[in-house]
PDB file of C-alpha atoms in Angstrom:
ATOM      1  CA  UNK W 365      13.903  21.211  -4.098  1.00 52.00           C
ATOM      2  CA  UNK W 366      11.210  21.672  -1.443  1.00 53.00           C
ATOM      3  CA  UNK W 367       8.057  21.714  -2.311  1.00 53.00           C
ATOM      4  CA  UNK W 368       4.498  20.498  -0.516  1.00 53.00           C
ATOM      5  CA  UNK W 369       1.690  18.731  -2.205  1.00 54.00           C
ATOM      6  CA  UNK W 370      -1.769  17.796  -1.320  1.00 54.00           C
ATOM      7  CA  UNK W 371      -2.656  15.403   1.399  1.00 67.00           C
ATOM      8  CA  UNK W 372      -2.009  11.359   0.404  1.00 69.00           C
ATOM      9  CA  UNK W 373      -5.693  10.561   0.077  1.00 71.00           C
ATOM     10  CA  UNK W 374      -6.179  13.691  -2.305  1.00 67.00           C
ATOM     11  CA  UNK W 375      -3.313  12.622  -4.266  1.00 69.00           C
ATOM     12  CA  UNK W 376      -4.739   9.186  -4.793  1.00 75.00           C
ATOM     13  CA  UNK W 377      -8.277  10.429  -6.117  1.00 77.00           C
ATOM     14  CA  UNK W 378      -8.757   8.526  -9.557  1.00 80.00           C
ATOM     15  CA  UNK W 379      -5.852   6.161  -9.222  1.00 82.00           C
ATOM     16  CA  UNK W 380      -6.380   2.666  -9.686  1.00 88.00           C
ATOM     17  CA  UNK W 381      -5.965   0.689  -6.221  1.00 92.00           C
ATOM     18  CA  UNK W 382      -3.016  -2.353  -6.607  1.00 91.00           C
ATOM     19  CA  UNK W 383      -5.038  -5.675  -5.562  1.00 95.00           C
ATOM     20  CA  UNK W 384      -3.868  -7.788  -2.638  1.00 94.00           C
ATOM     21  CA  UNK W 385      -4.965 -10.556  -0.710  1.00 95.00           C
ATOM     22  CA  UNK W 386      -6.347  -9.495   2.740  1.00 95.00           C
ATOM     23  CA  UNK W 387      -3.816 -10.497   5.719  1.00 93.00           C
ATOM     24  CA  UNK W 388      -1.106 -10.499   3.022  1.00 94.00           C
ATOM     25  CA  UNK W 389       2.110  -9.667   4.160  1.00 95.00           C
ATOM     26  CA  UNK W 390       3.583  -6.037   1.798  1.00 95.00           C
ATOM     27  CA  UNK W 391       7.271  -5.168   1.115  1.00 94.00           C
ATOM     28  CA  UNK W 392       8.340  -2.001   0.427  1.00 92.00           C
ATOM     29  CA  UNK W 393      11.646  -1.187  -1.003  1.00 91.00           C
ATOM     30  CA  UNK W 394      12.962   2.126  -1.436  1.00 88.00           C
ATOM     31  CA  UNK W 395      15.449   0.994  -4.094  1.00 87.00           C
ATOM     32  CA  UNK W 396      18.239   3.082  -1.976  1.00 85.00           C
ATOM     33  CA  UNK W 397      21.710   2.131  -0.957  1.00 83.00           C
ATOM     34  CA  UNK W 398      21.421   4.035   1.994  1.00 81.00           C
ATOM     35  CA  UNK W 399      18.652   3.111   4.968  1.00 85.00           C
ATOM     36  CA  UNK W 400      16.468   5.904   6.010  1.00 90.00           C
ATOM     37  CA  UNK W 401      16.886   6.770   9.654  1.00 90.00           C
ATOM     38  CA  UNK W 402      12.741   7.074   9.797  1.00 91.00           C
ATOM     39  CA  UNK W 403      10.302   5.391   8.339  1.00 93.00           C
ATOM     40  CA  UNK W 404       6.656   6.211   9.253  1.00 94.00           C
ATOM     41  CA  UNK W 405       3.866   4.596   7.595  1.00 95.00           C
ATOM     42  CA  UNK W 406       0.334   5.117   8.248  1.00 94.00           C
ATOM     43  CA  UNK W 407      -3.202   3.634   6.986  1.00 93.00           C
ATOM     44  CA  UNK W 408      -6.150   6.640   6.738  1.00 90.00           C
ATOM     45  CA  UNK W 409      -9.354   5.006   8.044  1.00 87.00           C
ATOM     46  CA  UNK W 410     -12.634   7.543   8.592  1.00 85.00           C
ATOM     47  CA  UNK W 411     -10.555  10.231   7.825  1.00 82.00           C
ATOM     48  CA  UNK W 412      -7.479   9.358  11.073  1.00 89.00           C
ATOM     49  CA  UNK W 413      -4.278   8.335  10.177  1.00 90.00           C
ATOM     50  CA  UNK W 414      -3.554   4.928  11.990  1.00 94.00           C
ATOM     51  CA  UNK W 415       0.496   4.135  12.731  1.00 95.00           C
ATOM     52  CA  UNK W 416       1.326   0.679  10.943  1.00 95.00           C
ATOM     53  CA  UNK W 417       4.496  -0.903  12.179  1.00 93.00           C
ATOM     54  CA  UNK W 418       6.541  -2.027  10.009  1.00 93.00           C
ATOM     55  CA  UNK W 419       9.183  -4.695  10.383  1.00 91.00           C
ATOM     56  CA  UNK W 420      12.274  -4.467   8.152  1.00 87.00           C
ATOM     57  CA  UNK W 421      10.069  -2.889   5.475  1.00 88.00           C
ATOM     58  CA  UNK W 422       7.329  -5.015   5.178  1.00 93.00           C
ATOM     59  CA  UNK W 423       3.835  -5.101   7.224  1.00 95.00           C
ATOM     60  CA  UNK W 424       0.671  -7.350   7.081  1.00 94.00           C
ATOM     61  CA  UNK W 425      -2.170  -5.557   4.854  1.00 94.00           C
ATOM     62  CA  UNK W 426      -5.397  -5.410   7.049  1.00 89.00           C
ATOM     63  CA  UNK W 427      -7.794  -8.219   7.593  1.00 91.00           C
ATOM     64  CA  UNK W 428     -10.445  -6.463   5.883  1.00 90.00           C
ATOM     65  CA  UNK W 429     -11.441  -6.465   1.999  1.00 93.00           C
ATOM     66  CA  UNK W 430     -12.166  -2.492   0.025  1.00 92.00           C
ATOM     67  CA  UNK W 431     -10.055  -0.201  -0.355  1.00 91.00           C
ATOM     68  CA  UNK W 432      -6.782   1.342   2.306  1.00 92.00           C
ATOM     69  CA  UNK W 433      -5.201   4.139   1.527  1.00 91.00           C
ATOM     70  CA  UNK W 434      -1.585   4.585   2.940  1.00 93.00           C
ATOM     71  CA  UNK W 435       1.028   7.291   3.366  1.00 91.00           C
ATOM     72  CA  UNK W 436       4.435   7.244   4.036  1.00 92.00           C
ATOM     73  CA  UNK W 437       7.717   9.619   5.367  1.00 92.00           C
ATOM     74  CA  UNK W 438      11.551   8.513   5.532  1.00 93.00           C
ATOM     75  CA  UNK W 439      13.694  10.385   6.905  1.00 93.00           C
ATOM     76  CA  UNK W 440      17.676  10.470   6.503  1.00 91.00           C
ATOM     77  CA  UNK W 441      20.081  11.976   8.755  1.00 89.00           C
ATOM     78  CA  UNK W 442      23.986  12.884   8.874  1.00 87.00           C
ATOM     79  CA  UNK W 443      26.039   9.251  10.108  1.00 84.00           C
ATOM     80  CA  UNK W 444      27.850  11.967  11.800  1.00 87.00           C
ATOM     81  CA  UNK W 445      25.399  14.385  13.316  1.00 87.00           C
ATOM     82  CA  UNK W 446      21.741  13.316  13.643  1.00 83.00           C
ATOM     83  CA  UNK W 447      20.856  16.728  13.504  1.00 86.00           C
ATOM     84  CA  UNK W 448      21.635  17.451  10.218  1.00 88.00           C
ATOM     85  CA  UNK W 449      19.109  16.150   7.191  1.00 87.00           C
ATOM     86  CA  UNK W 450      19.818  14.537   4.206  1.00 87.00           C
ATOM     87  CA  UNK W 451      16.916  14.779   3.080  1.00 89.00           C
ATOM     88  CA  UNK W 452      13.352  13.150   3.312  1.00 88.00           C
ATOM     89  CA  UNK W 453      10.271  12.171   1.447  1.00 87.00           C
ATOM     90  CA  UNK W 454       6.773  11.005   1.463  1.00 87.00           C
ATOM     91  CA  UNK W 455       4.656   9.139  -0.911  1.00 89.00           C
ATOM     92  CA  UNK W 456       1.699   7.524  -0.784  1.00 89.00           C
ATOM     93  CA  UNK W 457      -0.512   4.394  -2.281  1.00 93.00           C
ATOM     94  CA  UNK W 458      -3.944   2.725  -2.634  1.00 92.00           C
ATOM     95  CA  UNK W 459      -4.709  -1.134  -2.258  1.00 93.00           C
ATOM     96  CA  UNK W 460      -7.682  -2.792  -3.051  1.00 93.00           C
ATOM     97  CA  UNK W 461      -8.030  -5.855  -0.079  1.00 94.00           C
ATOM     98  CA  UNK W 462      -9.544  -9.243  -1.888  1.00 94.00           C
ATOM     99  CA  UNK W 463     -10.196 -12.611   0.014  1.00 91.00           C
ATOM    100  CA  UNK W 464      -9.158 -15.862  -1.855  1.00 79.00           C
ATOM    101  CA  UNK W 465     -11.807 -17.087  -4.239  1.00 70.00           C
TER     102      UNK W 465
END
């Protein structure tokens, strides 16, 4: 099925954010057998959507305490013809940054 939703920071509105330690460094599994072919991930500061690079998976959570919001696409392709889709998806998440007490 195909279907569009609102934007990742609209869908978050109300949801609790997961706390983190600033600089910590975030995992994200996608719980598939199969590695997407792309994987963008992006942090929404002032309203811009910033590029994070990620490195197998995982990326270090900002320096800065509050809240990040963060969206996400994979992509997967055909093994045998990039041009044909598997399929994709998007999701999105909320993290509240604390410092060590």
């Amino acid at each position: 099925m195909c279907a569009d939703y609102a934007g990742d920071v609209e869908l978050l509105e109300g949801k609790a954010p997961v706390s983190v330690l600033v600089g910590e460094n975030i995992s994200i599994n996608l719980s598939t057998d199969v590695p997407p072919n792309e994987f963008t991930l992006v942090e929404y500061v002032n309203g811009e959507a910033r590029p994070i690079s990620l490195r197998e998976g995982s990326f270090q959570f900002a320096q800065e305490k509050g809240t990040h919001y963060y969206g996400a696409f994979v992509d997967w392709s055909s093994p045998k013809n990039s041009q044909v889709s598997l399929g994709d998806s998007s999701f999105a998440f909320v993290i509240c940054g604390v410092e060590k007490k």
